[in-house]
Coordinates of C-alpha atoms in Angstrom, one line a residue:
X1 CA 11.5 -9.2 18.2
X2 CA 10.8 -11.4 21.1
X3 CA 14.4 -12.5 21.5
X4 CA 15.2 -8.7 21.6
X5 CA 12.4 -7.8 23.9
X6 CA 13.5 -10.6 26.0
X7 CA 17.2 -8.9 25.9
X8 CA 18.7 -6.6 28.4
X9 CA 19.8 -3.2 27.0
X10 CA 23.4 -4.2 27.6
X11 CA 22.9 -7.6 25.8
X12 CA 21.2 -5.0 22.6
X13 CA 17.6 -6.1 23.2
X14 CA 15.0 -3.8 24.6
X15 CA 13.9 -5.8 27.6
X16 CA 12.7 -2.6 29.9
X17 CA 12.4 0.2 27.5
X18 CA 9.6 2.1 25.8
X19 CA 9.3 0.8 22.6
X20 CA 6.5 1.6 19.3
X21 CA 6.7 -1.1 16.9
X22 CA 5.4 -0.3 13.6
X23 CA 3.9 -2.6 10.8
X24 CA 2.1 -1.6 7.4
X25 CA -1.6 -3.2 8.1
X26 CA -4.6 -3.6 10.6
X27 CA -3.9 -7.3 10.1
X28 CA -0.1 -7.3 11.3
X29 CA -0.4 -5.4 14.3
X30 CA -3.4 -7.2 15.4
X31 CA -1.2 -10.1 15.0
X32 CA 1.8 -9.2 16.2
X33 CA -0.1 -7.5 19.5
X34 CA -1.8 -10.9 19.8
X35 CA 2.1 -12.9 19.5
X36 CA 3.3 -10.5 22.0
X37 CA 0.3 -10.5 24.8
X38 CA 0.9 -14.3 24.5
X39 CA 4.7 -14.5 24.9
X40 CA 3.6 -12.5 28.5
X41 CA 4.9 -9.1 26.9
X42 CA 2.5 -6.2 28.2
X43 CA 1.6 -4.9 24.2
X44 CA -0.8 -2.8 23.6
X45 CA -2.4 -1.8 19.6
X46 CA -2.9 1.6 18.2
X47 CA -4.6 1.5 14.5
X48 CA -7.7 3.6 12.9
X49 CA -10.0 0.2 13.3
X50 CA -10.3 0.0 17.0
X51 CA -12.5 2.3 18.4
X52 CA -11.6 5.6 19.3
X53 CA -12.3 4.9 23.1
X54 CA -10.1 2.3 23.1
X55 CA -7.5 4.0 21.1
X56 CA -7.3 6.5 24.0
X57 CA -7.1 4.2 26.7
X58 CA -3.7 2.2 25.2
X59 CA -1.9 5.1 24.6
X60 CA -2.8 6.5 28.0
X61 CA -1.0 2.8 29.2
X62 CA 1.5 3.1 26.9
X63 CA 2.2 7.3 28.1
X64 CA 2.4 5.9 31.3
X65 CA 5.2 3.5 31.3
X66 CA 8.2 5.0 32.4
X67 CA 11.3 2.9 30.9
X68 CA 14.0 4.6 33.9
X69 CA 11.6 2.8 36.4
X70 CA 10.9 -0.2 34.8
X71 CA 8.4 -3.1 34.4
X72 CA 6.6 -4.2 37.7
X73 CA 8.0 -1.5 39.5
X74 CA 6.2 1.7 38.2
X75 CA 2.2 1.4 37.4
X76 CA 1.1 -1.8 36.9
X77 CA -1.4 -0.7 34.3
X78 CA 1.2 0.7 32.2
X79 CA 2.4 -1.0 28.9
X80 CA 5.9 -0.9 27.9
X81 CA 5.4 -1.8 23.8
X82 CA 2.5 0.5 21.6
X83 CA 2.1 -2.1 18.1
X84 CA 1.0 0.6 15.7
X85 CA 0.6 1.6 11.9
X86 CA 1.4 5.1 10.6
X87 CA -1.3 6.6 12.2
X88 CA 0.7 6.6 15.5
X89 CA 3.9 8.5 13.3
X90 CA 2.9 11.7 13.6
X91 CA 0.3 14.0 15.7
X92 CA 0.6 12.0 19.3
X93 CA 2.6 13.6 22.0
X94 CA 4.6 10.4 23.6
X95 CA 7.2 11.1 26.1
X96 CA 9.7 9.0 26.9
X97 CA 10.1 6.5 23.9
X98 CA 13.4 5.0 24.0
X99 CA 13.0 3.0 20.9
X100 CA 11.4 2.6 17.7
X101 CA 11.3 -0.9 16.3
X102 CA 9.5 -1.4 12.0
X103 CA 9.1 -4.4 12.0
X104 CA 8.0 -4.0 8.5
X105 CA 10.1 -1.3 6.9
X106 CA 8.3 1.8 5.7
X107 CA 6.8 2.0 2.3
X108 CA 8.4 5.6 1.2
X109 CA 11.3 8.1 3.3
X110 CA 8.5 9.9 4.9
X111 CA 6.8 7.5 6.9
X112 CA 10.3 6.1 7.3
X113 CA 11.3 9.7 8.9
X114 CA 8.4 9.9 11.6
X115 CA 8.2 7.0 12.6
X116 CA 11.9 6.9 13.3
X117 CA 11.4 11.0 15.2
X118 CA 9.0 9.3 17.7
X119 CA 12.4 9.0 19.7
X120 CA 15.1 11.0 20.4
X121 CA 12.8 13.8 20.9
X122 CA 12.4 16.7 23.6
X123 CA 15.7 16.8 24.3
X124 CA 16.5 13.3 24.5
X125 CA 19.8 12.1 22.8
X126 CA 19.6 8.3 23.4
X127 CA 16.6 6.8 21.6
X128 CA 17.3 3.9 18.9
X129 CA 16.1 2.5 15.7
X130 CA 15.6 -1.1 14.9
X131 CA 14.6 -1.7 11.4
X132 CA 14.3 -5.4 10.4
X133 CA 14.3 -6.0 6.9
X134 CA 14.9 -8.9 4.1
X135 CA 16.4 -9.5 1.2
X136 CA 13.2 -7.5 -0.9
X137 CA 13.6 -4.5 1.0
X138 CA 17.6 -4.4 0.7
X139 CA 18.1 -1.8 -2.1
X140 CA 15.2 0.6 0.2
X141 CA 17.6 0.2 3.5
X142 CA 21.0 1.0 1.0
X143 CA 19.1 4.1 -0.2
X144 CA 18.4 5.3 3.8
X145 CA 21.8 4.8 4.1
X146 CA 23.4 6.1 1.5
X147 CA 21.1 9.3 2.4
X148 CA 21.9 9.5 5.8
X149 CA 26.3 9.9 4.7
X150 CA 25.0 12.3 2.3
X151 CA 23.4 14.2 5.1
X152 CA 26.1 14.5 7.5
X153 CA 28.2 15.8 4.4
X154 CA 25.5 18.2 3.4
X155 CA 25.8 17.3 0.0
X156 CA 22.3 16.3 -0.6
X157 CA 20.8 17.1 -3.9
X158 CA 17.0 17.5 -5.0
X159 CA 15.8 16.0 -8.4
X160 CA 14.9 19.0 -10.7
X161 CA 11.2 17.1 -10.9
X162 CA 11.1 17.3 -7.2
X163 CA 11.7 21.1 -7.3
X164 CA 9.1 22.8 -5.2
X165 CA 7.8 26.6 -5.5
X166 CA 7.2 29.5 -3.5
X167 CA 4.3 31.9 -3.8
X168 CA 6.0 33.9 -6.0
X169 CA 7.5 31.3 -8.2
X170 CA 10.6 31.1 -7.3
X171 CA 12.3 27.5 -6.9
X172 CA 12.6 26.2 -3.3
X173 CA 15.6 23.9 -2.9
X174 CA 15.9 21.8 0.5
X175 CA 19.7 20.9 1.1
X176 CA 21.1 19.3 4.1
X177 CA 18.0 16.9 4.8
X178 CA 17.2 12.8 4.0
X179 CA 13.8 14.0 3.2
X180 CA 15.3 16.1 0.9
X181 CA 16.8 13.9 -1.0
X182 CA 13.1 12.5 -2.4
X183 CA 9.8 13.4 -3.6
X184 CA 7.2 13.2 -0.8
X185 CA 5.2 11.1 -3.3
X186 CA 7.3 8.7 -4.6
X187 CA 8.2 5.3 -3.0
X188 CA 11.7 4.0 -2.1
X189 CA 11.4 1.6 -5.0
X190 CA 10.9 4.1 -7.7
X191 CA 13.6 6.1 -6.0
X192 CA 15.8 3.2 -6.6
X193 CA 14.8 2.4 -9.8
X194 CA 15.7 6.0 -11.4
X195 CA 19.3 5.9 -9.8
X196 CA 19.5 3.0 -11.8
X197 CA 18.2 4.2 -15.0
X198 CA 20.8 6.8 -14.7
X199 CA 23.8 4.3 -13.7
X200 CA 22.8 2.7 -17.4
X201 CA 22.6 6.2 -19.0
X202 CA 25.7 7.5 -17.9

């Protein structure tokens, strides 16, 4: 993440643009914020354990920074990189993000899903995703994928178990969505592991 941050945009780093990196604990992005504020990276944290106060005032810096002006020549009490957990996914009106970075991948599609719609938004075309993974999360990142081609042919299908129902108890099928392609309760891993149950089966 340093190397990248440290890159320029035409080099594929992020040196220069608005960036939220996620993690999955308090712990990691107080670590991570920590390993960034030292490497001279202007890192703010956003997580339910720092005080509400404080909360406010880094995403106020992080609103601020404006990535087509650029560090050191826009406010200089602006911070270009908001280290967060899931709490900053959904609910905050952030303009301007030009990249989402997990650091740690998601736990299940949803959280996957907002924190990856933090860019892109309002209009904007251009954002990016950087997901880094290892060899643990592979089978989670082949399931995005595999997903995401489903999606652009619209062929998406919902588990019957996943069926939902309207108020007067007819079935409501979502088609022509990653999100519909899971339960909002279960995990990537369980995912996987019933698409592999059924390889076996058939």
């Amino acid at each position: 993440l340093v190397h990248m941050l440290s890159t320029t945009t035409a080099e594929g780093g992020l040196a220069g643009e608005k960036v939220m990196v996620f993690l999955n604990s308090v712990d990691d992005v107080t670590g991570a914020t920590g390993a960034l504020q030292r490497a001279g990276f202007g890192a703010v944290p956003y997580h339910a354990k720092i005080s509400l106060s404080e909360r406010t005032d880094n995403l106020d810096q992080f609103r601020r920074y404006d990535a087509a002006v650029g560090a050191g020549e826009g406010d200089a009490e602006a911070a270009p990189i908001l280290i967060c957990t899931d709490l900053a996914s959904r609910g905050l009106d952030v303009p301007g993000v030009t990249a989402v970075v997990q650091l740690q991948f998601a736990g299940n599609v949803v959280a996957h899903l907002h924190r990856m719609g933090r860019c892109g938004r309002a209009g904007k075309k251009d954002g990016r995703g950087v997901v880094f993974y290892g060899e643990t999360e592979r089978e989670l990142v082949e399931v995005v994928r595999e997903a995401e081609l489903q999606q652009e042919t619209m062929a998406l299908k919902q588990d019957v178990d996943d069926e939902e129902f309207d108020e007067s108890g007819e079935k409501k099928i979502r088609k022509g969505s990653v999100q519909g392609a899971f339960s909002r309760k279960r995990g990537f891993t369980k995912k996987r592991k019933k698409e592999r149950r059924a390889a076996r089966e058939d």
